[in-house]
Each structure stands twice: as C-alpha cells, then as structure tokens.
PDB file of C-alpha atoms in Angstrom:
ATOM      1  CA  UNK G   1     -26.271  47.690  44.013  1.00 54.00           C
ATOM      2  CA  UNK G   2     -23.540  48.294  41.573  1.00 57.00           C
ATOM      3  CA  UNK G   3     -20.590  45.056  41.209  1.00 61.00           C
ATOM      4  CA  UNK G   4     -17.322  45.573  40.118  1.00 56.00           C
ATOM      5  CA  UNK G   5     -16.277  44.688  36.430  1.00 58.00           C
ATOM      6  CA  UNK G   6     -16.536  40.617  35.845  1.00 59.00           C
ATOM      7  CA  UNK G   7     -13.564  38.604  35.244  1.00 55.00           C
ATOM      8  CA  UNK G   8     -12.965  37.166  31.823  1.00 58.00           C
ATOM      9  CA  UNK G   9     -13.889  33.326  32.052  1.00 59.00           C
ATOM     10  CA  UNK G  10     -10.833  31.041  32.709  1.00 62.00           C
ATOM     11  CA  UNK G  11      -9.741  29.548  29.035  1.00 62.00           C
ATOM     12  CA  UNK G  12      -7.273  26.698  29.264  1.00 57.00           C
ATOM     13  CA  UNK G  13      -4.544  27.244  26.680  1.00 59.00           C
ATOM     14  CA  UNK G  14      -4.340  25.475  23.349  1.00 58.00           C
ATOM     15  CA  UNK G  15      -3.273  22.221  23.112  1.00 54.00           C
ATOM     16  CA  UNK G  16      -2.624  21.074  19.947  1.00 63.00           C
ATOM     17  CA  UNK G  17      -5.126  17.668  18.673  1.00 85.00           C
ATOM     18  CA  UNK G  18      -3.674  14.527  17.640  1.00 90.00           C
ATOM     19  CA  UNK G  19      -3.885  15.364  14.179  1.00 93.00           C
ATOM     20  CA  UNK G  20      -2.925  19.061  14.059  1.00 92.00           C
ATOM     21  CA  UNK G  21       0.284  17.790  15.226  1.00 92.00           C
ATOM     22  CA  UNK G  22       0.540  15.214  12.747  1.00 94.00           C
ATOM     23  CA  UNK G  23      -0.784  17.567   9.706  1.00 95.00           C
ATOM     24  CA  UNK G  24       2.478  19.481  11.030  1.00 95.00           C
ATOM     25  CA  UNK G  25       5.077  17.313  11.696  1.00 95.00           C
ATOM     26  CA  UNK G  26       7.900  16.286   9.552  1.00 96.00           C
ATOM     27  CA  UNK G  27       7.140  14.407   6.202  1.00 95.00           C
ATOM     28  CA  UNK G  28       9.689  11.679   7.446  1.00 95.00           C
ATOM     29  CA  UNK G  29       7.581  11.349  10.873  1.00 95.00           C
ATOM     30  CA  UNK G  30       4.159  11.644   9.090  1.00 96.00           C
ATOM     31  CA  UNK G  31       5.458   8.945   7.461  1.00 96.00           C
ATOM     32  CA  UNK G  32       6.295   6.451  10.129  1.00 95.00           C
ATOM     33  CA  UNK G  33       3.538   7.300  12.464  1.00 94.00           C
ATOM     34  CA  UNK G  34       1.224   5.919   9.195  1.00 96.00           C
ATOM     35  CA  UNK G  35       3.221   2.953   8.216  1.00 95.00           C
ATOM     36  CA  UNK G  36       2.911   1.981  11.915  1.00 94.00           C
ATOM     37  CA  UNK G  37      -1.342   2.017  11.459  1.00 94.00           C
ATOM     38  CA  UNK G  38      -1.332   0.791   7.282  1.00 95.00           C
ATOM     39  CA  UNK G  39       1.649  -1.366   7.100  1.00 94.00           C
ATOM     40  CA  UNK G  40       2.353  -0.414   3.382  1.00 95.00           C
ATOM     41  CA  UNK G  41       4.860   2.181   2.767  1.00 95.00           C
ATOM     42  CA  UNK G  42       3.080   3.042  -0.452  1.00 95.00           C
ATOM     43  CA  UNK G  43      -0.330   3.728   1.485  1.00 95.00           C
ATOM     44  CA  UNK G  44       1.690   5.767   4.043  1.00 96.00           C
ATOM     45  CA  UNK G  45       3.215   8.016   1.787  1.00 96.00           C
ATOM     46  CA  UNK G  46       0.652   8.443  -0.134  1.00 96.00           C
ATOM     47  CA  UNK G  47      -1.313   9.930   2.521  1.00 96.00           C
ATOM     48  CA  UNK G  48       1.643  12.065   3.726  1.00 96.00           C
ATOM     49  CA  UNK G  49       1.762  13.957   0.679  1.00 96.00           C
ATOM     50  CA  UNK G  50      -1.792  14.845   0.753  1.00 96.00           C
ATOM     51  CA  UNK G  51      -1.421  16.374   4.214  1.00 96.00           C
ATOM     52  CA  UNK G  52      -3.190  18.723   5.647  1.00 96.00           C
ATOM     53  CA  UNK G  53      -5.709  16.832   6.438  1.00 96.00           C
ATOM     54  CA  UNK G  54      -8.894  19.240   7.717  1.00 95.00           C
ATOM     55  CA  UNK G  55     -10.599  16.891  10.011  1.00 94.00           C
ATOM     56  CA  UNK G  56     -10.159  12.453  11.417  1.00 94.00           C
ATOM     57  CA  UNK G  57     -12.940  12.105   9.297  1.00 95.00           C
ATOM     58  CA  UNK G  58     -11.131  13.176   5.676  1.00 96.00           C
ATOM     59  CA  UNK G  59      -8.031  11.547   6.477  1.00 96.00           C
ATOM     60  CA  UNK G  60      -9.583   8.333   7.144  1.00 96.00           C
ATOM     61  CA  UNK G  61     -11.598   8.769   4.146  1.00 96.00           C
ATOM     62  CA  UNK G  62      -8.529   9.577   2.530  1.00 97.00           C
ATOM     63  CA  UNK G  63      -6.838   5.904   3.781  1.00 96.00           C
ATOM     64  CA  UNK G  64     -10.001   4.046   2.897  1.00 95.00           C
ATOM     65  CA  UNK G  65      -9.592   5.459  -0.568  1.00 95.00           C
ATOM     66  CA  UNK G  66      -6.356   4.210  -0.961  1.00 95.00           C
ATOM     67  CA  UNK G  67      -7.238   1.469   0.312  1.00 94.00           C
ATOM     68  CA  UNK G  68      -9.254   0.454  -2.966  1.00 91.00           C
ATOM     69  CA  UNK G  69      -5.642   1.244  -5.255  1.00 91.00           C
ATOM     70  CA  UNK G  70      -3.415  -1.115  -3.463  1.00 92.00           C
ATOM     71  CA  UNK G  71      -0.911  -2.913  -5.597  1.00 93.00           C
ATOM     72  CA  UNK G  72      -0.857  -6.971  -5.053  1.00 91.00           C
ATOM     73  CA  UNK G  73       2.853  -6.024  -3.659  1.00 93.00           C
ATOM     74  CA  UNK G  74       1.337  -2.994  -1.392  1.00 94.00           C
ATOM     75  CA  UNK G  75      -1.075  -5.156  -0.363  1.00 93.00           C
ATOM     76  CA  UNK G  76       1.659  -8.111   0.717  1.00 92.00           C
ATOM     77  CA  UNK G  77       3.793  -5.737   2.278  1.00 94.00           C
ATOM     78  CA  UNK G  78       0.621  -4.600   4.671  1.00 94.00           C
ATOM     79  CA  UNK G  79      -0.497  -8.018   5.500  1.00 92.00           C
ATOM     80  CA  UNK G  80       3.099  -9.402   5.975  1.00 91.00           C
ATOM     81  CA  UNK G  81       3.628  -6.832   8.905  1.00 90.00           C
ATOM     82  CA  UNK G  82       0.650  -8.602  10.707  1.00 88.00           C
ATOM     83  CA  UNK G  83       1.310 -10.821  13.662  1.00 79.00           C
ATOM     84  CA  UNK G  84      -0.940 -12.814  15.976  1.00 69.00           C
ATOM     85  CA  UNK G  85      -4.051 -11.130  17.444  1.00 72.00           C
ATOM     86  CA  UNK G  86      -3.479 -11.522  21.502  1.00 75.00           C
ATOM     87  CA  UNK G  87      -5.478 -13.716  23.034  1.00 77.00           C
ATOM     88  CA  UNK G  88      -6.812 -13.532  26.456  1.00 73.00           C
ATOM     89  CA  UNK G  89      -4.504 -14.979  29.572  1.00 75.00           C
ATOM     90  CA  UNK G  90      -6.687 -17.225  30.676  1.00 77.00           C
ATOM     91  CA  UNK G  91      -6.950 -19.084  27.267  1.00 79.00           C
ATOM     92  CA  UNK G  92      -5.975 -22.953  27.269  1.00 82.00           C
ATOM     93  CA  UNK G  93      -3.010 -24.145  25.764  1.00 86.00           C
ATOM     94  CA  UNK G  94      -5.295 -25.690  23.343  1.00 88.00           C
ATOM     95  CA  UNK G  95      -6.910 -23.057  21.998  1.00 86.00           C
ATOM     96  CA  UNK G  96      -3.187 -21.828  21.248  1.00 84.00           C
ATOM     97  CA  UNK G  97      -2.705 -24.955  19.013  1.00 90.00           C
ATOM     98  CA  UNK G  98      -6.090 -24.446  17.595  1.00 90.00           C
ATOM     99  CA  UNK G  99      -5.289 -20.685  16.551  1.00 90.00           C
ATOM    100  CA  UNK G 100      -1.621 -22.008  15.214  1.00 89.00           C
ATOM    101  CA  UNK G 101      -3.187 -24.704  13.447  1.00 94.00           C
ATOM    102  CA  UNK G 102      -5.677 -22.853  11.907  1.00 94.00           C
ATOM    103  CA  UNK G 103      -3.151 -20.026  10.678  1.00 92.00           C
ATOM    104  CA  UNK G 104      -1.092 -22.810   9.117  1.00 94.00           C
ATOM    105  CA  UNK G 105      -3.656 -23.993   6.983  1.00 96.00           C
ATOM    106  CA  UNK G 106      -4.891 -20.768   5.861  1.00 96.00           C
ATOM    107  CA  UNK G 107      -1.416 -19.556   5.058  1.00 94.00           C
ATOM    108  CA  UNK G 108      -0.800 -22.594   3.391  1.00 96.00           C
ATOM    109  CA  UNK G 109      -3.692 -21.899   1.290  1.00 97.00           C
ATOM    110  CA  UNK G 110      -3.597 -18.426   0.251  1.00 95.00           C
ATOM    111  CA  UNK G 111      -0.105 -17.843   0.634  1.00 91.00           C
ATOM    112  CA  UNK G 112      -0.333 -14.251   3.106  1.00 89.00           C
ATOM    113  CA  UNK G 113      -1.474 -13.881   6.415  1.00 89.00           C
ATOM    114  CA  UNK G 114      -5.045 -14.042   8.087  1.00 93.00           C
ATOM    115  CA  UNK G 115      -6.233 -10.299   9.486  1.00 94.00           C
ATOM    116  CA  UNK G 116      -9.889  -9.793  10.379  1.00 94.00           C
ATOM    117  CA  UNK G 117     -10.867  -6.876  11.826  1.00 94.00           C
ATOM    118  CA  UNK G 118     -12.909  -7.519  15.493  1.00 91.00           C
ATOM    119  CA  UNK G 119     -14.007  -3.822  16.237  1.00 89.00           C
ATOM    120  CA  UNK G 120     -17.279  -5.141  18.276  1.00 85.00           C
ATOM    121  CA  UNK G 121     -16.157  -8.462  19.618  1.00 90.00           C
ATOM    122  CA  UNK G 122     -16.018  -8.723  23.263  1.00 90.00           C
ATOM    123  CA  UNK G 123     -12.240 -10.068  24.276  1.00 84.00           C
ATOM    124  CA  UNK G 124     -13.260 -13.253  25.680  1.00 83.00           C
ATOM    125  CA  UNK G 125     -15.393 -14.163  22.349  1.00 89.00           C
ATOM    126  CA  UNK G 126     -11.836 -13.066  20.721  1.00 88.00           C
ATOM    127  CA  UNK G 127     -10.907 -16.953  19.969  1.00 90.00           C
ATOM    128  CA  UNK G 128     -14.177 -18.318  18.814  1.00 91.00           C
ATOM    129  CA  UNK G 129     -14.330 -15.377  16.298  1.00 93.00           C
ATOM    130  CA  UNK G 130     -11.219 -16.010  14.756  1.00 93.00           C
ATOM    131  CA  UNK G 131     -11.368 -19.493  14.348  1.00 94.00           C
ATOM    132  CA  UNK G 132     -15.042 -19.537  12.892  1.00 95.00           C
ATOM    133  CA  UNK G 133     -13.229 -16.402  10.268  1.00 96.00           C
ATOM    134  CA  UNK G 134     -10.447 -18.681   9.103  1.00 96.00           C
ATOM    135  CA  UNK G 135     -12.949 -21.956   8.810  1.00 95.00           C
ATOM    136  CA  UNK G 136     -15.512 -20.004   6.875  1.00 97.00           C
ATOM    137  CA  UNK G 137     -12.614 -18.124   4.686  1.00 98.00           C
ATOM    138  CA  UNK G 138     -10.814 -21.271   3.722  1.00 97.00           C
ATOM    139  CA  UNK G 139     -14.174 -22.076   1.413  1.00 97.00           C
ATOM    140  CA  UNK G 140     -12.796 -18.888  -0.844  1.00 98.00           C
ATOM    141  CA  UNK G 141     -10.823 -18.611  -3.901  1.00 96.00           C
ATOM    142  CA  UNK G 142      -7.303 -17.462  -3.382  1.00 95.00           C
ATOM    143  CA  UNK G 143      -8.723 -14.298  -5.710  1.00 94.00           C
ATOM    144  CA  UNK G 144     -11.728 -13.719  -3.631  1.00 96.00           C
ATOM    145  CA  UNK G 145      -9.985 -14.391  -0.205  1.00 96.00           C
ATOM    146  CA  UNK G 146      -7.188 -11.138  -1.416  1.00 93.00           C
ATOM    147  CA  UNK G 147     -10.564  -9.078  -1.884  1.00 94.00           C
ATOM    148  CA  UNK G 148     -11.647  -9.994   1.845  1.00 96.00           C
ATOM    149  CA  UNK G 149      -8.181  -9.637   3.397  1.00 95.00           C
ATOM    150  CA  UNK G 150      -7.593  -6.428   1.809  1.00 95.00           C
ATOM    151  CA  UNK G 151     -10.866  -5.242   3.047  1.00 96.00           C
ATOM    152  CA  UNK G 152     -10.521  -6.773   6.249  1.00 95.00           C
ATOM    153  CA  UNK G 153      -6.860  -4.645   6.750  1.00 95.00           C
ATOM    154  CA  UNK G 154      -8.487  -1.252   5.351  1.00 95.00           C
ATOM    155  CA  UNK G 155     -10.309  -1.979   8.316  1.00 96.00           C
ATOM    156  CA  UNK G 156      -8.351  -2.571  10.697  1.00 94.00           C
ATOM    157  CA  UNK G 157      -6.216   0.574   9.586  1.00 95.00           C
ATOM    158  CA  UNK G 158      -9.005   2.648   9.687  1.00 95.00           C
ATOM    159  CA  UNK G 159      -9.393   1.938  13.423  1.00 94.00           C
ATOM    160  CA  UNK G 160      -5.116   2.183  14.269  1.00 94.00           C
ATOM    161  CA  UNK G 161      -5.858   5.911  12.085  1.00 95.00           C
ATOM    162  CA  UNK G 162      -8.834   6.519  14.352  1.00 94.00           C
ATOM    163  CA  UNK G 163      -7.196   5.484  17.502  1.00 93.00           C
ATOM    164  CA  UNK G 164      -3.621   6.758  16.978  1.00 92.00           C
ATOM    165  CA  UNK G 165      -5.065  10.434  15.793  1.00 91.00           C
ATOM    166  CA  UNK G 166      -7.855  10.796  18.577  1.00 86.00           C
ATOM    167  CA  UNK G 167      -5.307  10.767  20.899  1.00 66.00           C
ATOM    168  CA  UNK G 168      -5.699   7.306  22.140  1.00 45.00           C
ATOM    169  CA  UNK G 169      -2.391   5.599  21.979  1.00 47.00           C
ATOM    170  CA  UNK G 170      -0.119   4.116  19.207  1.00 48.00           C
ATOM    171  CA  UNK G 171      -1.147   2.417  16.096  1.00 53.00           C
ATOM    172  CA  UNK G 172       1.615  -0.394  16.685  1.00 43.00           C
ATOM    173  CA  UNK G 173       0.353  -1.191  20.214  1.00 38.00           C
ATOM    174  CA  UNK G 174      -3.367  -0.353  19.546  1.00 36.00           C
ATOM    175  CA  UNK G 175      -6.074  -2.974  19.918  1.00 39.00           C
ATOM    176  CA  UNK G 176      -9.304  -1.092  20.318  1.00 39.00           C
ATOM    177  CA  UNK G 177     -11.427  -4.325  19.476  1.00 41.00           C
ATOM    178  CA  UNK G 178      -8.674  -4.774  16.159  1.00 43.00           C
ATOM    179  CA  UNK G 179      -7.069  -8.264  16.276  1.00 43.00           C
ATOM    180  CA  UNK G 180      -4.847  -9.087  13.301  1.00 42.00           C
ATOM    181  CA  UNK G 181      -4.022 -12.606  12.362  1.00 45.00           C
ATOM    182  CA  UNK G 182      -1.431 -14.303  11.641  1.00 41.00           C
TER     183      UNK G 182
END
C-alpha cells in the first residue's frame, strides 16, 4: 500500500531567549536591565561592553568576575541600593523589631547595609536565617565583614542575572530564594 508524501513536522517559530534579546538590545537598555540585578553602575557597564554574551553561563561568569574588581565606591553604590528582604505575612510584629533592630546595629557597625544571599532557605525559615547572619557577622572586622558582603551581593546578583535572563521575571522584583538586607 503506497501513502501519500508526509507532512513536514509542525516547528513553532523562533522566539527569541532572554538573553539573545538582551545581547541585542540597546547599550543604554543593556545597561539598565543590569544595574537593576548588580546595583553598581560600574559592574553594569562593564558587562555591557563585553556583550555578546554566547550562553547564561559566560555572562554570569562574566559578573562573578567582576565581581572580584569592585572598587570600595562600586561596592557602596551596590549595597546602598539594597532594601529589606520581605518577610512572610504572617510574621509578628516582633520579629519586625527584631529584624530593624538587628539592621541598626550592624549598620552602625560596619557602616553599609546587611545582604545575604538565601538561595535554599525555605520562606518561613526566612527570619531565623537572617537574624542568626547578622549575630554571627557582627563578630567580624569591618575589613573582613566588606569581603563577606561583597561576596554575599555577587551572589545575590548572580541569581537576579540568572533569573532575569532565563526568562523568569525582573531582577528588581526577583526573589527566587534572594533576600537582601537592609
């Protein structure tokens, strides 16, 4: 039994990734979409002018790398633009004057905000985690403390990068397990 000629398999058109359209879009854009995710305008332009990026994986190599050559002043500029980490609804008023308390006498301290990066903490453990990072990281020096900040925001970068360019949603508005302090 003979059949007629077979139909070419359905193929859904391309749609550009995440990060083609980012390796394409304006410098200017490039630009603000990454100082959304690294908070440093240095960092963000810095990886804008090494653009096109071939693959997530190389640009986020890229950011860690830059990372590591943050100024003092790049590295203020990031960690000023932190805020709060959002806690869950249900969390006592207490635990909000906890948290502020605990901020205060960190930033009293070091003199920049508190960011730690909380990729595989569950939300509800969200609290507890934060408070026992800010207890065991007042025992620091201010110089070591800048070392652990800095890696704890190339951190949380990498995952606003990850998230923002897999599609996922918007570095400023991304949690994905990320809960900066401040």
């Amino acid at each position: 039994m003979t059949r007629g000629p077979t139909l070419p398999a359905h193929r859904l058109p391309y749609l550009p990734k995440p990060l083609d359209a980012f390796n394409a879009a304006p410098a200017d854009e490039a630009r603000a979409l990454l100082l959304h995710c690294l908070r440093s305008l240095h960092w963000s332009r810095r990886l804008a002018e090494h653009r096109p990026y071939p693959d997530l994986e190389s640009l986020l190599a890229a950011a860690d790398e830059a990372a590591y050559d943050l100024s003092p002043g790049d590295l203020s500029e990031a960690l000023a633009s932190e805020s709060l980490p959002e806690l869950p609804e249900d969390t006592y008023s207490a635990a909000h004057t906890a948290l502020s308390a605990a901020h205060a006498a960190y930033e009293a301290r070091f003199g920049h905000v508190f960011v730690i990066y909380l990729g595989d903490c569950p939300r509800e453990e969200t609290l507890d985690r934060i408070l026992e990072g800010i207890r065991s990281r007042l025992t620091n020096d201010p110089e070591e403390e800048r070392v652990v900040a800095a890696e704890e925001l190339r951190r949380l970068a990498r995952s606003r990068l990850a998230t923002s360019l897999r599609g996922a949603g918007n570095c400023a508005t991304s949690h994905n397990g990320a809960a900066p302090g401040r």
